[in-house]
Structures are given as C-alpha cells and as structure tokens.
XYZ file of C-alpha atoms in Angstrom:
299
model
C 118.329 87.577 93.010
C 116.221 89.847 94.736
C 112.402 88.613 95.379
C 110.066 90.838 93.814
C 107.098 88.664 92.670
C 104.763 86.842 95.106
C 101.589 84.334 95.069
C 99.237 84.793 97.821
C 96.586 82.342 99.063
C 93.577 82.827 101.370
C 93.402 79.716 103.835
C 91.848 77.785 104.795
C 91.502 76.126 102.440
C 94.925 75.511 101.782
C 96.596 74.653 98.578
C 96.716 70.902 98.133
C 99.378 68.888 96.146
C 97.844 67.105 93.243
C 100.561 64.881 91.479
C 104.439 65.238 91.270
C 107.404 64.016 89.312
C 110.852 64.120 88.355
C 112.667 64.556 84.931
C 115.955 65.389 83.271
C 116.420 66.728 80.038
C 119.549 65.917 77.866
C 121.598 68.994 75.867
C 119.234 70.698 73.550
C 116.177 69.948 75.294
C 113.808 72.781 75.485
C 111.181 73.090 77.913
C 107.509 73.142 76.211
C 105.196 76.153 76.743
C 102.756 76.339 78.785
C 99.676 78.045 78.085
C 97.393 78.641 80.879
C 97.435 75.293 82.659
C 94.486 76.324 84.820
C 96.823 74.664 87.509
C 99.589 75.949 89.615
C 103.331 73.798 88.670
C 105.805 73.966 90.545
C 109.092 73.479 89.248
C 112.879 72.936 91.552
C 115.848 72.605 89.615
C 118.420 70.053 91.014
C 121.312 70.802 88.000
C 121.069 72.652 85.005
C 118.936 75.419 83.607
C 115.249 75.884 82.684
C 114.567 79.488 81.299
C 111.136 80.640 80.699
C 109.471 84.120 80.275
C 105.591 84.788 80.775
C 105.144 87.827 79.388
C 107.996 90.240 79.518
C 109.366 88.958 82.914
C 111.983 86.585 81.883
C 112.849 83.436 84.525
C 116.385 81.820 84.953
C 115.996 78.501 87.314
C 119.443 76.962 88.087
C 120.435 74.412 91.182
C 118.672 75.512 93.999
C 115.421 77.263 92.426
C 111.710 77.117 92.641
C 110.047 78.475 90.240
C 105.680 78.705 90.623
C 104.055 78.942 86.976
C 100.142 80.251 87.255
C 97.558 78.862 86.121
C 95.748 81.791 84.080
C 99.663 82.908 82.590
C 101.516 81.536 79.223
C 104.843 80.455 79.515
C 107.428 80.363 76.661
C 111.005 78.585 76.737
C 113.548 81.133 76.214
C 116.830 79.047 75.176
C 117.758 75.260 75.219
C 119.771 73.381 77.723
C 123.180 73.768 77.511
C 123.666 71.006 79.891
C 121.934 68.184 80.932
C 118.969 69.365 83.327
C 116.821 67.658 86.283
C 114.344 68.776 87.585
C 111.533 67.797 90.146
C 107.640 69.364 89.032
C 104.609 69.414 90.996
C 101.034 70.296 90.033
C 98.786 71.754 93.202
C 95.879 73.928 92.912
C 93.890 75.431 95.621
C 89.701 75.519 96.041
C 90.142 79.179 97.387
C 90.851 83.153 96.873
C 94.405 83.477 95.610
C 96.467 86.650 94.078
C 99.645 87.623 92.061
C 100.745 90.199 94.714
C 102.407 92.558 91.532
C 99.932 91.877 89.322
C 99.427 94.804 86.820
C 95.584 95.254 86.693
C 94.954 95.817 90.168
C 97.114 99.175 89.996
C 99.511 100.291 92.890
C 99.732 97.967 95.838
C 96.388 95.969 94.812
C 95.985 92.485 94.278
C 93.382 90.741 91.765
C 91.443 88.118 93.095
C 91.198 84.802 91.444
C 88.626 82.813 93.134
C 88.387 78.991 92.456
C 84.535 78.746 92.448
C 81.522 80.402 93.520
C 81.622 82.781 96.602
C 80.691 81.229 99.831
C 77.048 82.199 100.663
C 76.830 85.177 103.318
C 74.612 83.228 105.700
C 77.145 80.454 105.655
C 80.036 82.555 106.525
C 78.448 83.916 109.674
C 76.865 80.641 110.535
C 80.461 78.708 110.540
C 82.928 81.389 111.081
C 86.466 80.121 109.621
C 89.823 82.427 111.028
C 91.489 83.083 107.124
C 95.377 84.116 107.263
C 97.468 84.370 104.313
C 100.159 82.551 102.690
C 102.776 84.486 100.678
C 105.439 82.783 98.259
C 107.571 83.852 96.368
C 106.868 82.898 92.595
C 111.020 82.468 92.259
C 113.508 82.095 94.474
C 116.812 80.787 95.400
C 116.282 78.276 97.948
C 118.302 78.867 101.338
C 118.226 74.543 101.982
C 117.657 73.096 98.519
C 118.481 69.491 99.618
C 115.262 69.725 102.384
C 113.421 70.824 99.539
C 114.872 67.682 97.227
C 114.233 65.002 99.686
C 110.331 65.840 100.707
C 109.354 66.513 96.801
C 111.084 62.896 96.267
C 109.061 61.802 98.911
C 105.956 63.242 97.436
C 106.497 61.380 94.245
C 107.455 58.305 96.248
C 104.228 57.841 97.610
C 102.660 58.152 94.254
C 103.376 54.930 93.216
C 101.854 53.038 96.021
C 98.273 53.880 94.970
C 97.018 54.423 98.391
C 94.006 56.438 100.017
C 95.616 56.186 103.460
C 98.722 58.339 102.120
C 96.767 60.746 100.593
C 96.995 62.622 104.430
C 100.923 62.176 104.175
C 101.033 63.578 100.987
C 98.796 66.840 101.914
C 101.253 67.510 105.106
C 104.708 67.176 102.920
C 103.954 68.856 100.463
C 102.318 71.991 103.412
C 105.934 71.848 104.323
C 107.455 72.188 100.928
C 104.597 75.679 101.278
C 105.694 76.571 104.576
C 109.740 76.196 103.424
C 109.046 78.104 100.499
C 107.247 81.015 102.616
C 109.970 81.124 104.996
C 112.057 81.984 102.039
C 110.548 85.422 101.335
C 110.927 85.784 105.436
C 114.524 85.286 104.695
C 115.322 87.957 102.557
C 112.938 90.841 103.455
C 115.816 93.039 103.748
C 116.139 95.226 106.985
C 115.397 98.372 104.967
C 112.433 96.798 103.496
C 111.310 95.613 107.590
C 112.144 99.138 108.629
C 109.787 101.032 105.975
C 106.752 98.568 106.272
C 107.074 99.111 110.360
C 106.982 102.955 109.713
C 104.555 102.684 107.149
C 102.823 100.880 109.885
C 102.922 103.140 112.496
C 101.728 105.976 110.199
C 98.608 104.246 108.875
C 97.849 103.799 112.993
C 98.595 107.371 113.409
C 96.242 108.561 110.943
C 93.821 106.162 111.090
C 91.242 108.203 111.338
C 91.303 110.580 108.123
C 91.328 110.048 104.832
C 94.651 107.604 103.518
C 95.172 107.386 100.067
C 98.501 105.550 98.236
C 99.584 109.238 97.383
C 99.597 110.356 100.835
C 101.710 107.540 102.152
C 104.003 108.002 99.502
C 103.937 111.762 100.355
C 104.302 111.226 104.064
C 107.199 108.303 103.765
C 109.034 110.022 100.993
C 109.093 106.353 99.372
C 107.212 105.488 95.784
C 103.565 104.511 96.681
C 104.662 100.911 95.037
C 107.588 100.578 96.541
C 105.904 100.666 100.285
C 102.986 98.276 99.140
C 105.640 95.722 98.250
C 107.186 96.151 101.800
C 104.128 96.124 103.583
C 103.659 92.767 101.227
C 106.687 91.476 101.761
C 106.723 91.556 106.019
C 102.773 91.274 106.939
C 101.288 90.227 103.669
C 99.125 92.659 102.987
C 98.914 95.875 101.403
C 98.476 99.313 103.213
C 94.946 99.891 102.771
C 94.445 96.491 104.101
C 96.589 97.194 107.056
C 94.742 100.124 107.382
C 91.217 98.641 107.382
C 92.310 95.815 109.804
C 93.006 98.276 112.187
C 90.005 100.005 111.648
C 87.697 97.406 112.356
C 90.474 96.352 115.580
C 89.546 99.976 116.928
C 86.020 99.707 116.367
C 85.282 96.526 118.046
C 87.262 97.883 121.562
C 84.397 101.370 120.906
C 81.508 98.511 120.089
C 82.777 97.389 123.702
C 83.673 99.648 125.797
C 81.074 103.206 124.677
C 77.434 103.482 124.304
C 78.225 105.784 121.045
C 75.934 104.389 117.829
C 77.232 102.629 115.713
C 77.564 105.018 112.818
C 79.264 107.308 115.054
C 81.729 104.710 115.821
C 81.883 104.098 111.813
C 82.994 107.889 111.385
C 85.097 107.975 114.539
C 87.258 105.108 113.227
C 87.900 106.270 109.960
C 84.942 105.108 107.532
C 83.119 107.606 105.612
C 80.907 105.197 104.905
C 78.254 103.411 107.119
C 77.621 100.609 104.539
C 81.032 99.915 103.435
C 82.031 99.935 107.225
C 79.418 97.150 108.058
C 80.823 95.271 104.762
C 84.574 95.269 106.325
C 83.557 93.941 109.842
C 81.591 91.267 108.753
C 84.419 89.909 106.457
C 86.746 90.411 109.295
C 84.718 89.300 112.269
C 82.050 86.787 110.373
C 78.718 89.349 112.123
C 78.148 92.575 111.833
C 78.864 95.539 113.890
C 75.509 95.298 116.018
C 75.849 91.076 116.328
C 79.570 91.943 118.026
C 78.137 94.540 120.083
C 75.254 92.498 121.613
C 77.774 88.908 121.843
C 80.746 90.652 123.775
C 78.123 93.044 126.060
C-alpha cells in the first residue's frame, strides 16, 4: 500500500511514550471507537485484522502494520474479526507543534498546526536558542522488519510492570527507536519518481528564488498537480515548497547580512520578500535573532 498520509512533529521536544500494552481479540471482536482521545495510539498488528475508518479514509491493519490514530480524529470499527487478532497499542503524546501533513483545512501542500500548549514566549526563544528538525511518519504503513518492531514494543510494556523511575530513561529511548524505525519507513518507499520531482521541484524554487512563487506556478512550471509536488517535497525533506522556499531565503540572506554592506531591507527585497516585516518574522524563527542581531554577531 502506497504511503500517502503522514504525522509530523516539531522537536525538540520529542514525542514521549506514555503507557503500552498488548491484546488479542477472539472471532467477532470488534474494535471500540475512538473519539478524540486527545492522545496519539499507536497500534501494530502481530496476526489478524483491525479495520477502522476516521472519516472517509478507511484503514486495513494486518501482520506487519502500524497504524497512528490522532488525538483530535474519531475512529469507527468498520467490520469484526474474522480471526483471532493481537495486537500491541501504545499511547504517546508530545508537549510540542505537530501536523497531519494531508490535512484538508490547510489547503494545497499546507499543514495545520496543533500546538500542545501555549506558545513559547519570544524573549525566551532568542534567549535559549533550540535547533528544531522534523519528524515525519507515516500514519499507516506496512512495516519493512515487523519482528524489530515486536520485540522493542514488548520491551516497552515489559518495563511497565517494574514500577521504576530509573527506567523511565529506557523507556523514552525504545520507544525513540520504535519513532525513528517507523520514519525510516516512509524513507523506504519514497519512490524514485517521487525523489526525482521533489529534487527538481527543488532546484526550481532555488532558481526562482527571488520572484514571486505561488503553488500554481510550480505546478505550471513542473507540469505536476500543485498537490501532488507538496506531497513529494513532504515525503523526501519534510516540508512543503513554500517552506523550502523560505528556508532558502533566509540561507541567502544571512551569506548578504555577511558578506555586503546593502541595508537590510534591500537584502529583504533582493532575496525574495516583499515584505520587510514578514521577512524579519521568518529569520527570527529560523535563526532565534533577527536580521540586524545576525548581522552585528557574525561581523
């Protein structure tokens, strides 16, 4: 099954296991709905069949598959076991800015932010700087080594029963591997087409970077549905287009903060930013300062 569907979490801080167990369900067990669980469940079937459907996407999980449930999504069962299931579960949540990389409200390419909590105060941010990456998942997925999987969510719930603050660590770092397996899945199957168009979709966003880019220009200029190249560029750097784009915005303007004497609203315009405020906005959530701060630390 092709991967279209992906989770993505701003770290640190990283998503942290919370509890974990196992379960099998005889013949004619159904799975209970879930309705907004305000937690993220994880669910990897060892035999058997779980079917679910949030909205009109409809899940099948068989041997080998993880399936993610959201937290702010309802699930519904969609048949009964037809054979006797088990399954391992486990409930993690994260303190931090995550998104449902398809999701429909933030329109071609977007992603909808669910923060955890409050926004971290400005002043904080620039006084202790922290270097954010993102994790991508895939919310379903045949797993490539299902038995590494098996043994470190049995290990997970092993270490539940012992009660102990001193494994809590352990805990946190198997279950950042079950994370890290999981995004090395959706590395796995990003096709070679898929590769190819996010490189070129690349390369034209640096090419350009300097006018105007809107979704229906790089559709126009790639010949590819505007959708269609935000889940490539997704799927092999984890982020959309316009993100690429204003990464490499801010890249060029820190080398012309640098290296020229030109102000720094004429380096604003020069890279591509028609707008002095919004261009300020995107280097200090890149770089933690502003324009002027970089200027004055690296000169």
């Amino acid at each position: 099954m092709a991967i279209t569907d992906f989770l993505q979490f701003k770290a640190p801080p990283l998503p942290h296991y919370i509890v974990g167990g196992e379960r099998t369900y005889p013949v004619g067990k159904v799975h209970p709905a879930a309705a907004k669980l305000g937690i993220f469940k994880m669910i990897v079937v060892v035999r058997g069949k779980i079917a679910l459907a949030e909205g009109d996407k409809e899940f099948r999980a068989t041997k080998g598959h993880a399936l993610i449930l959201r937290p702010d999504r309802n699930y519904t069962p969609l048949e009964p076991a037809r054979r006797e299931t088990q399954y391992f579960w486990v409930h993690f949540q994260t303190t931090g800015v995550w998104s449902g990389a398809t999701d429909e409200e933030a329109g071609p390419g977007g992603a909808r932010l669910y923060p955890y909590d409050e926004i971290i105060p400005r002043q904080e941010l620039t006084q202790r700087r922290v270097q954010h990456f993102t994790l991508v998942v895939p919310q379903f997925c045949k797993l490539t080594f299902p038995t590494k999987t098996y043994r470190n969510i049995k290990h997970l719930i092993d270490l539940n029963r012992h009660h102990k603050p001193s494994l809590m660590w352990q805990q946190q770092t198997i279950f950042q591997e079950v994370l890290h397996d999981l995004h090395g899945e959706q590395q796995y199957r990003a096709t070679s087409s898929s590769i190819a168009l996010a490189e070129k979709t690349a390369q034209f966003l640096r090419e350009r970077f300097r006018e105007p880019i809107h979704y229906r220009e790089i559709g126009e200029g790639l010949n590819f549905h505007p959708t269609y190249v935000a889940r490539c560029m997704q799927q092999v750097f984890g982020v959309t287009p316009l993100e690429y784009l204003t990464m490499y915005r801010v890249e060029q303007a820190k080398l012309m903060l640098i290296n020229t004497d030109a102000p720094v609203s004429r380096i604003a315009e020069d890279v591509g930013f028609s707008h002095f405020s919004y261009f300020t906005q995107c280097f200090a959530k890149t770089e933690g300062i502003t324009p002027s701060e970089y200027r004055k630390k690296h000169r």
